[in-house]
């Protein structure tokens, strides 16, 4: 059965109250989780803790926080604290950031980003599993353990765009978190790389993918909104490279062609809530377990409340799509109906 989608607040909020309508929408709609991304304004862990204190104790995730910002021990404490505060399962997702960002904090870019991620995730996971660690690696040093406390499950996630990092996530992550990755690219490129990296593990990481969504409405130009929602990511080399690998011809000198490519490839989904819910099935068929509905276009153009309302409509449409699927599955497994009684026979 297709799982419920999750809700993503994709910007850097100035105050946790800007995220509260998304948390409320996630709760009302029965969405799977509320996700935040890295913020240098209202910090994501503190924002989610604030929302939990306001009564929004929904499952949460970070997609993704930047690992150079904190030692894995501190990251494990932060993630476990959220799990204790919400009482719900969470995902702690990590990514590297740009080489310039890494150099600004550590003095130089990572010589091996994959090794940095692998070591970080391994230490983080071991701490949450109650292990005592003695790690003296190139990118962090750690000796010790966390005090044992019962808490809801915390999954460790890795930001993934290209096959190399997918193989690393396959080795060390519970969740591979992707942004703007078309279904075909997920199925043909990233999913096989995750399975390759996970050889020897009980199972590969599940896939959580953020998907841009915008419903059609009077006055909305889908092409303009597609470009507005993706502009910052398209300007970064690793996203542009990923999209070219995926066969999506993005070109900074051809905005109209880029907008068409984003819409045609499913990187940005538009239509009625029901049409978007149907289009999201292609992501599930590609192997995505959790879809993060990303309403950047509406959030940027119409504000928080319009975006939260839109997300709630799409979640409802996804749940409505599930009901016929569930009925069909139930029918396949139902006990056979009794044979009709012969004419004139009384049933007693």
Tab-separated table of C-alpha atoms in Angstrom:
chain	number	residue	atom	x	y	z
A	1	UNK	CA	0.000	0.000	0.000
A	2	UNK	CA	1.305	3.492	-0.858
A	3	UNK	CA	2.425	5.268	2.331
A	4	UNK	CA	1.211	8.717	3.284
A	5	UNK	CA	3.410	11.586	2.076
A	6	UNK	CA	5.315	13.836	4.450
A	7	UNK	CA	5.326	17.632	4.769
A	8	UNK	CA	8.459	19.699	4.140
A	9	UNK	CA	8.989	23.282	5.247
A	10	UNK	CA	11.735	24.103	2.728
A	11	UNK	CA	12.902	27.584	3.749
A	12	UNK	CA	14.915	29.073	6.617
A	13	UNK	CA	12.301	30.432	9.044
A	14	UNK	CA	12.858	33.657	10.963
A	15	UNK	CA	10.724	32.277	13.810
A	16	UNK	CA	9.268	28.855	14.671
A	17	UNK	CA	5.744	30.284	14.362
A	18	UNK	CA	6.280	30.370	10.586
A	19	UNK	CA	6.547	26.579	10.651
A	20	UNK	CA	3.589	26.059	12.996
A	21	UNK	CA	0.962	26.058	10.169
A	22	UNK	CA	2.933	23.258	8.493
A	23	UNK	CA	3.064	21.267	11.738
A	24	UNK	CA	-0.683	21.753	12.183
A	25	UNK	CA	-1.321	20.710	8.576
A	26	UNK	CA	0.818	17.596	9.054
A	27	UNK	CA	-1.189	16.663	12.150
A	28	UNK	CA	-4.631	17.374	10.684
A	29	UNK	CA	-3.963	15.645	7.379
A	30	UNK	CA	-2.321	12.541	8.835
A	31	UNK	CA	0.925	13.224	6.967
A	32	UNK	CA	3.762	10.871	7.732
A	33	UNK	CA	6.246	13.421	9.094
A	34	UNK	CA	7.224	17.089	9.292
A	35	UNK	CA	10.644	17.801	7.792
A	36	UNK	CA	12.882	20.851	8.099
A	37	UNK	CA	16.086	21.612	6.235
A	38	UNK	CA	19.224	23.366	7.418
A	39	UNK	CA	18.533	26.862	8.684
A	40	UNK	CA	20.929	29.556	9.820
A	41	UNK	CA	18.010	31.605	11.132
A	42	UNK	CA	15.776	29.626	13.480
A	43	UNK	CA	17.896	26.490	13.985
A	44	UNK	CA	15.950	23.328	12.968
A	45	UNK	CA	16.365	21.293	16.173
A	46	UNK	CA	15.308	24.238	18.313
A	47	UNK	CA	12.407	25.013	15.982
A	48	UNK	CA	11.144	21.436	16.190
A	49	UNK	CA	11.577	21.450	19.979
A	50	UNK	CA	9.553	24.674	20.168
A	51	UNK	CA	6.793	23.124	18.066
A	52	UNK	CA	6.749	20.019	20.269
A	53	UNK	CA	6.343	22.294	23.286
A	54	UNK	CA	3.373	23.897	21.527
A	55	UNK	CA	1.751	20.472	21.256
A	56	UNK	CA	2.791	19.606	17.684
A	57	UNK	CA	4.272	16.227	18.605
A	58	UNK	CA	4.334	14.799	15.080
A	59	UNK	CA	7.179	12.613	13.756
A	60	UNK	CA	9.953	14.849	12.441
A	61	UNK	CA	13.008	14.789	10.214
A	62	UNK	CA	15.897	16.989	9.107
A	63	UNK	CA	16.637	17.031	5.385
A	64	UNK	CA	19.438	17.787	5.806
A	65	UNK	CA	21.595	19.444	8.461
A	66	UNK	CA	25.221	20.102	7.567
A	67	UNK	CA	27.651	17.810	9.335
A	68	UNK	CA	30.564	20.304	9.577
A	69	UNK	CA	28.421	22.346	11.994
A	70	UNK	CA	28.552	19.857	14.864
A	71	UNK	CA	30.496	16.912	16.167
A	72	UNK	CA	28.689	13.560	15.797
A	73	UNK	CA	28.373	13.310	19.591
A	74	UNK	CA	26.535	16.641	19.739
A	75	UNK	CA	24.446	15.596	16.719
A	76	UNK	CA	23.415	12.394	18.487
A	77	UNK	CA	22.400	14.342	21.603
A	78	UNK	CA	20.326	16.749	19.490
A	79	UNK	CA	18.585	13.949	17.589
A	80	UNK	CA	17.845	11.944	20.699
A	81	UNK	CA	16.519	15.050	22.450
A	82	UNK	CA	13.989	15.566	19.645
A	83	UNK	CA	12.932	11.950	19.929
A	84	UNK	CA	12.408	12.356	23.674
A	85	UNK	CA	10.485	15.625	23.260
A	86	UNK	CA	8.144	14.427	20.510
A	87	UNK	CA	7.812	10.817	21.648
A	88	UNK	CA	7.679	9.965	17.944
A	89	UNK	CA	10.078	8.397	15.439
A	90	UNK	CA	12.477	10.822	13.755
A	91	UNK	CA	15.031	10.978	10.971
A	92	UNK	CA	18.346	12.789	11.474
A	93	UNK	CA	19.560	13.585	7.977
A	94	UNK	CA	23.047	14.888	7.245
A	95	UNK	CA	24.817	16.394	4.273
A	96	UNK	CA	28.190	17.990	3.667
A	97	UNK	CA	27.475	21.358	2.106
A	98	UNK	CA	29.697	23.040	-0.462
A	99	UNK	CA	33.502	22.702	-0.395
A	100	UNK	CA	33.726	26.413	0.411
A	101	UNK	CA	31.391	25.988	3.383
A	102	UNK	CA	33.435	23.056	4.698
A	103	UNK	CA	36.691	24.995	4.278
A	104	UNK	CA	35.214	27.972	6.108
A	105	UNK	CA	34.555	25.819	9.185
A	106	UNK	CA	37.345	23.259	9.130
A	107	UNK	CA	40.150	25.044	7.291
A	108	UNK	CA	40.012	22.969	4.102
A	109	UNK	CA	37.489	21.000	2.031
A	110	UNK	CA	37.118	17.308	2.762
A	111	UNK	CA	39.667	15.367	0.744
A	112	UNK	CA	37.164	12.500	0.665
A	113	UNK	CA	33.573	13.653	1.213
A	114	UNK	CA	32.336	10.074	1.072
A	115	UNK	CA	34.739	9.016	3.833
A	116	UNK	CA	33.715	12.007	5.955
A	117	UNK	CA	30.036	11.062	5.638
A	118	UNK	CA	30.624	7.350	6.210
A	119	UNK	CA	32.643	7.921	9.392
A	120	UNK	CA	30.197	10.510	10.713
A	121	UNK	CA	27.107	8.370	10.157
A	122	UNK	CA	28.809	5.299	11.610
A	123	UNK	CA	29.743	7.138	14.816
A	124	UNK	CA	26.305	8.748	15.080
A	125	UNK	CA	24.519	5.416	14.657
A	126	UNK	CA	26.777	3.641	17.153
A	127	UNK	CA	26.181	6.314	19.795
A	128	UNK	CA	22.405	6.016	19.470
A	129	UNK	CA	22.710	2.235	19.634
A	130	UNK	CA	24.405	2.542	23.034
A	131	UNK	CA	27.884	1.554	21.923
A	132	UNK	CA	31.133	2.850	23.379
A	133	UNK	CA	33.229	4.312	20.578
A	134	UNK	CA	36.946	4.761	20.078
A	135	UNK	CA	37.357	6.498	16.727
A	136	UNK	CA	40.456	8.448	15.728
A	137	UNK	CA	39.760	9.310	12.123
A	138	UNK	CA	40.719	11.921	9.599
A	139	UNK	CA	37.563	13.953	10.055
A	140	UNK	CA	36.607	13.518	13.704
A	141	UNK	CA	37.885	12.059	16.953
A	142	UNK	CA	35.551	10.389	19.424
A	143	UNK	CA	35.988	8.309	22.534
A	144	UNK	CA	32.964	7.672	24.706
A	145	UNK	CA	29.291	6.762	24.785
A	146	UNK	CA	25.907	8.347	25.430
A	147	UNK	CA	24.116	7.745	28.702
A	148	UNK	CA	21.370	5.225	28.042
A	149	UNK	CA	17.843	6.607	27.817
A	150	UNK	CA	14.753	4.991	26.320
A	151	UNK	CA	13.496	6.968	23.320
A	152	UNK	CA	11.566	6.604	20.092
A	153	UNK	CA	13.403	5.349	17.030
A	154	UNK	CA	15.920	7.657	15.370
A	155	UNK	CA	16.948	6.817	11.801
A	156	UNK	CA	20.143	8.263	10.373
A	157	UNK	CA	19.865	9.746	6.895
A	158	UNK	CA	22.329	10.883	4.260
A	159	UNK	CA	21.744	13.444	1.547
A	160	UNK	CA	22.182	11.726	-1.821
A	161	UNK	CA	22.280	13.138	-5.341
A	162	UNK	CA	24.784	11.024	-7.267
A	163	UNK	CA	25.831	7.351	-7.390
A	164	UNK	CA	29.015	7.697	-5.319
A	165	UNK	CA	27.243	9.117	-2.288
A	166	UNK	CA	24.403	6.647	-2.842
A	167	UNK	CA	26.888	3.807	-2.386
A	168	UNK	CA	28.143	5.447	0.815
A	169	UNK	CA	24.583	5.830	2.090
A	170	UNK	CA	24.062	2.171	1.259
A	171	UNK	CA	26.930	1.326	3.602
A	172	UNK	CA	26.033	3.504	6.589
A	173	UNK	CA	22.569	5.123	6.437
A	174	UNK	CA	19.042	4.044	7.287
A	175	UNK	CA	17.549	6.575	4.875
A	176	UNK	CA	18.821	8.064	1.608
A	177	UNK	CA	17.376	11.581	1.299
A	178	UNK	CA	17.177	13.031	-2.215
A	179	UNK	CA	16.001	16.363	-3.635
A	180	UNK	CA	14.807	17.068	-7.193
A	181	UNK	CA	15.742	13.564	-8.379
A	182	UNK	CA	13.404	12.413	-11.203
A	183	UNK	CA	11.772	8.979	-10.900
A	184	UNK	CA	13.697	7.456	-13.798
A	185	UNK	CA	17.034	8.563	-12.360
A	186	UNK	CA	16.079	7.157	-8.967
A	187	UNK	CA	15.148	3.802	-10.474
A	188	UNK	CA	18.030	3.456	-12.942
A	189	UNK	CA	20.902	5.112	-11.089
A	190	UNK	CA	20.463	5.830	-7.385
A	191	UNK	CA	18.552	2.774	-6.262
A	192	UNK	CA	21.040	0.280	-7.802
A	193	UNK	CA	23.921	2.236	-6.218
A	194	UNK	CA	22.232	2.068	-2.813
A	195	UNK	CA	21.847	-1.691	-3.169
A	196	UNK	CA	25.468	-1.995	-4.242
A	197	UNK	CA	26.670	-0.106	-1.180
A	198	UNK	CA	24.428	-2.130	1.121
A	199	UNK	CA	25.903	-5.525	0.240
A	200	UNK	CA	26.339	-7.436	3.470
A	201	UNK	CA	23.670	-5.411	5.306
A	202	UNK	CA	20.227	-6.836	6.050
A	203	UNK	CA	18.603	-4.278	3.728
A	204	UNK	CA	19.510	-1.145	1.787
A	205	UNK	CA	18.423	2.267	3.089
A	206	UNK	CA	14.908	3.306	2.309
A	207	UNK	CA	14.539	6.341	0.028
A	208	UNK	CA	12.949	9.650	1.042
A	209	UNK	CA	12.589	12.153	-1.806
A	210	UNK	CA	11.590	15.815	-1.710
A	211	UNK	CA	9.312	16.639	-4.657
A	212	UNK	CA	8.264	20.148	-5.698
A	213	UNK	CA	4.475	20.416	-5.965
A	214	UNK	CA	2.203	23.287	-7.014
A	215	UNK	CA	-1.489	23.043	-7.770
A	216	UNK	CA	-3.026	24.839	-10.718
A	217	UNK	CA	-5.048	27.935	-9.871
A	218	UNK	CA	-6.100	31.156	-11.621
A	219	UNK	CA	-3.173	33.523	-11.964
A	220	UNK	CA	-0.505	30.864	-11.416
A	221	UNK	CA	2.063	30.327	-14.162
A	222	UNK	CA	3.504	26.803	-13.687
A	223	UNK	CA	6.701	27.579	-15.622
A	224	UNK	CA	7.448	30.732	-13.674
A	225	UNK	CA	6.723	28.997	-10.380
A	226	UNK	CA	8.868	25.981	-11.323
A	227	UNK	CA	11.828	28.272	-11.926
A	228	UNK	CA	11.216	30.285	-8.748
A	229	UNK	CA	11.054	27.133	-6.637
A	230	UNK	CA	14.243	25.586	-8.021
A	231	UNK	CA	16.413	28.645	-8.806
A	232	UNK	CA	18.812	28.315	-5.868
A	233	UNK	CA	19.421	24.612	-6.394
A	234	UNK	CA	19.845	24.962	-10.148
A	235	UNK	CA	22.615	27.484	-9.518
A	236	UNK	CA	24.748	24.894	-7.663
A	237	UNK	CA	27.057	22.625	-9.694
A	238	UNK	CA	26.103	19.348	-8.003
A	239	UNK	CA	22.377	19.768	-8.673
A	240	UNK	CA	22.970	20.833	-12.266
A	241	UNK	CA	25.241	17.843	-12.766
A	242	UNK	CA	22.712	15.452	-11.251
A	243	UNK	CA	19.935	16.742	-13.507
A	244	UNK	CA	22.113	16.438	-16.613
A	245	UNK	CA	22.915	12.849	-15.611
A	246	UNK	CA	19.184	12.293	-15.251
A	247	UNK	CA	18.550	13.604	-18.775
A	248	UNK	CA	16.876	16.837	-17.664
A	249	UNK	CA	18.296	19.615	-19.919
A	250	UNK	CA	18.556	22.569	-17.553
A	251	UNK	CA	20.295	25.622	-19.021
A	252	UNK	CA	20.733	28.962	-17.223
A	253	UNK	CA	20.576	30.704	-20.613
A	254	UNK	CA	17.257	29.078	-21.550
A	255	UNK	CA	14.764	29.584	-18.701
A	256	UNK	CA	11.735	28.575	-20.783
A	257	UNK	CA	13.377	25.321	-21.855
A	258	UNK	CA	14.533	24.663	-18.297
A	259	UNK	CA	11.020	25.193	-16.938
A	260	UNK	CA	9.579	22.794	-19.527
A	261	UNK	CA	12.222	20.196	-18.662
A	262	UNK	CA	11.498	20.458	-14.932
A	263	UNK	CA	7.766	19.987	-15.511
A	264	UNK	CA	8.066	17.268	-18.158
A	265	UNK	CA	10.497	15.187	-16.062
A	266	UNK	CA	8.401	15.275	-12.898
A	267	UNK	CA	10.975	17.274	-10.944
A	268	UNK	CA	8.155	19.792	-10.409
A	269	UNK	CA	4.623	18.392	-10.336
A	270	UNK	CA	1.652	20.571	-11.157
A	271	UNK	CA	-2.071	20.005	-11.615
A	272	UNK	CA	-5.040	19.432	-9.350
A	273	UNK	CA	-4.330	17.769	-5.998
A	274	UNK	CA	-5.719	14.556	-7.477
A	275	UNK	CA	-3.472	14.777	-10.542
A	276	UNK	CA	-0.434	15.414	-8.345
A	277	UNK	CA	-1.347	12.456	-6.141
A	278	UNK	CA	-1.505	10.261	-9.228
A	279	UNK	CA	1.820	11.582	-10.565
A	280	UNK	CA	3.497	10.837	-7.235
A	281	UNK	CA	2.820	7.149	-7.838
A	282	UNK	CA	5.690	7.211	-10.338
A	283	UNK	CA	8.067	7.984	-7.475
A	284	UNK	CA	6.761	5.064	-5.464
A	285	UNK	CA	7.163	2.793	-8.475
A	286	UNK	CA	10.789	3.985	-8.697
A	287	UNK	CA	11.397	2.750	-5.154
A	288	UNK	CA	10.722	5.842	-3.045
A	289	UNK	CA	9.355	4.964	0.384
A	290	UNK	CA	8.660	8.488	1.707
A	291	UNK	CA	7.756	11.530	-0.380
A	292	UNK	CA	8.407	14.967	1.100
A	293	UNK	CA	5.911	17.401	-0.416
A	294	UNK	CA	7.866	20.583	-1.142
A	295	UNK	CA	5.618	23.647	-1.680
A	296	UNK	CA	8.446	26.155	-2.246
A	297	UNK	CA	6.705	27.758	-5.222
A	298	UNK	CA	3.555	28.683	-3.317
A	299	UNK	CA	5.433	29.464	-0.106
A	300	UNK	CA	7.635	31.990	-1.908
A	301	UNK	CA	4.823	33.577	-3.908
A	302	UNK	CA	1.771	33.415	-1.631
A	303	UNK	CA	3.008	32.798	1.913
A	304	UNK	CA	2.949	30.227	4.668
A	305	UNK	CA	-0.790	29.720	5.086
A	306	UNK	CA	-1.461	29.242	1.371
A	307	UNK	CA	1.364	26.721	1.149
A	308	UNK	CA	0.196	24.810	4.236
A	309	UNK	CA	-3.374	24.683	2.895
A	310	UNK	CA	-2.106	23.412	-0.447
A	311	UNK	CA	-0.047	20.679	1.195
A	312	UNK	CA	-3.054	19.573	3.222
A	313	UNK	CA	-5.123	19.253	0.038
A	314	UNK	CA	-2.452	17.139	-1.661
A	315	UNK	CA	-2.071	14.846	1.367
A	316	UNK	CA	-5.861	14.363	1.392
A	317	UNK	CA	-5.807	13.506	-2.316
A	318	UNK	CA	-3.001	10.998	-1.743
A	319	UNK	CA	-4.950	9.354	1.059
A	320	UNK	CA	-8.062	9.218	-1.127
A	321	UNK	CA	-5.999	7.533	-3.851
A	322	UNK	CA	-4.951	4.911	-1.329
A	323	UNK	CA	-8.495	3.843	-0.498
A	324	UNK	CA	-9.250	2.185	-3.877
A	325	UNK	CA	-5.831	0.509	-3.709
A	326	UNK	CA	-6.616	-0.815	-0.236
A	327	UNK	CA	-10.044	-2.005	-1.335
A	328	UNK	CA	-8.508	-3.819	-4.301
A	329	UNK	CA	-5.879	-5.437	-2.076
A	330	UNK	CA	-8.526	-6.456	0.447
A	331	UNK	CA	-10.601	-7.956	-2.346
A	332	UNK	CA	-7.648	-10.023	-3.572
A	333	UNK	CA	-7.198	-11.547	-0.120
A	334	UNK	CA	-10.835	-11.898	0.884
A	335	UNK	CA	-12.300	-15.319	1.583
A	336	UNK	CA	-14.203	-16.718	-1.397
A	337	UNK	CA	-17.916	-16.007	-1.333
A	338	UNK	CA	-20.156	-18.997	-0.629
A	339	UNK	CA	-21.725	-20.646	-3.654
A	340	UNK	CA	-25.286	-19.517	-4.301
A	341	UNK	CA	-27.952	-21.846	-3.008
A	342	UNK	CA	-29.925	-23.851	-5.573
A	343	UNK	CA	-33.228	-22.314	-6.576
A	344	UNK	CA	-36.002	-23.048	-4.095
A	345	UNK	CA	-33.599	-24.040	-1.282
A	346	UNK	CA	-34.090	-22.336	2.079
A	347	UNK	CA	-30.974	-21.133	3.947
A	348	UNK	CA	-31.165	-21.755	7.666
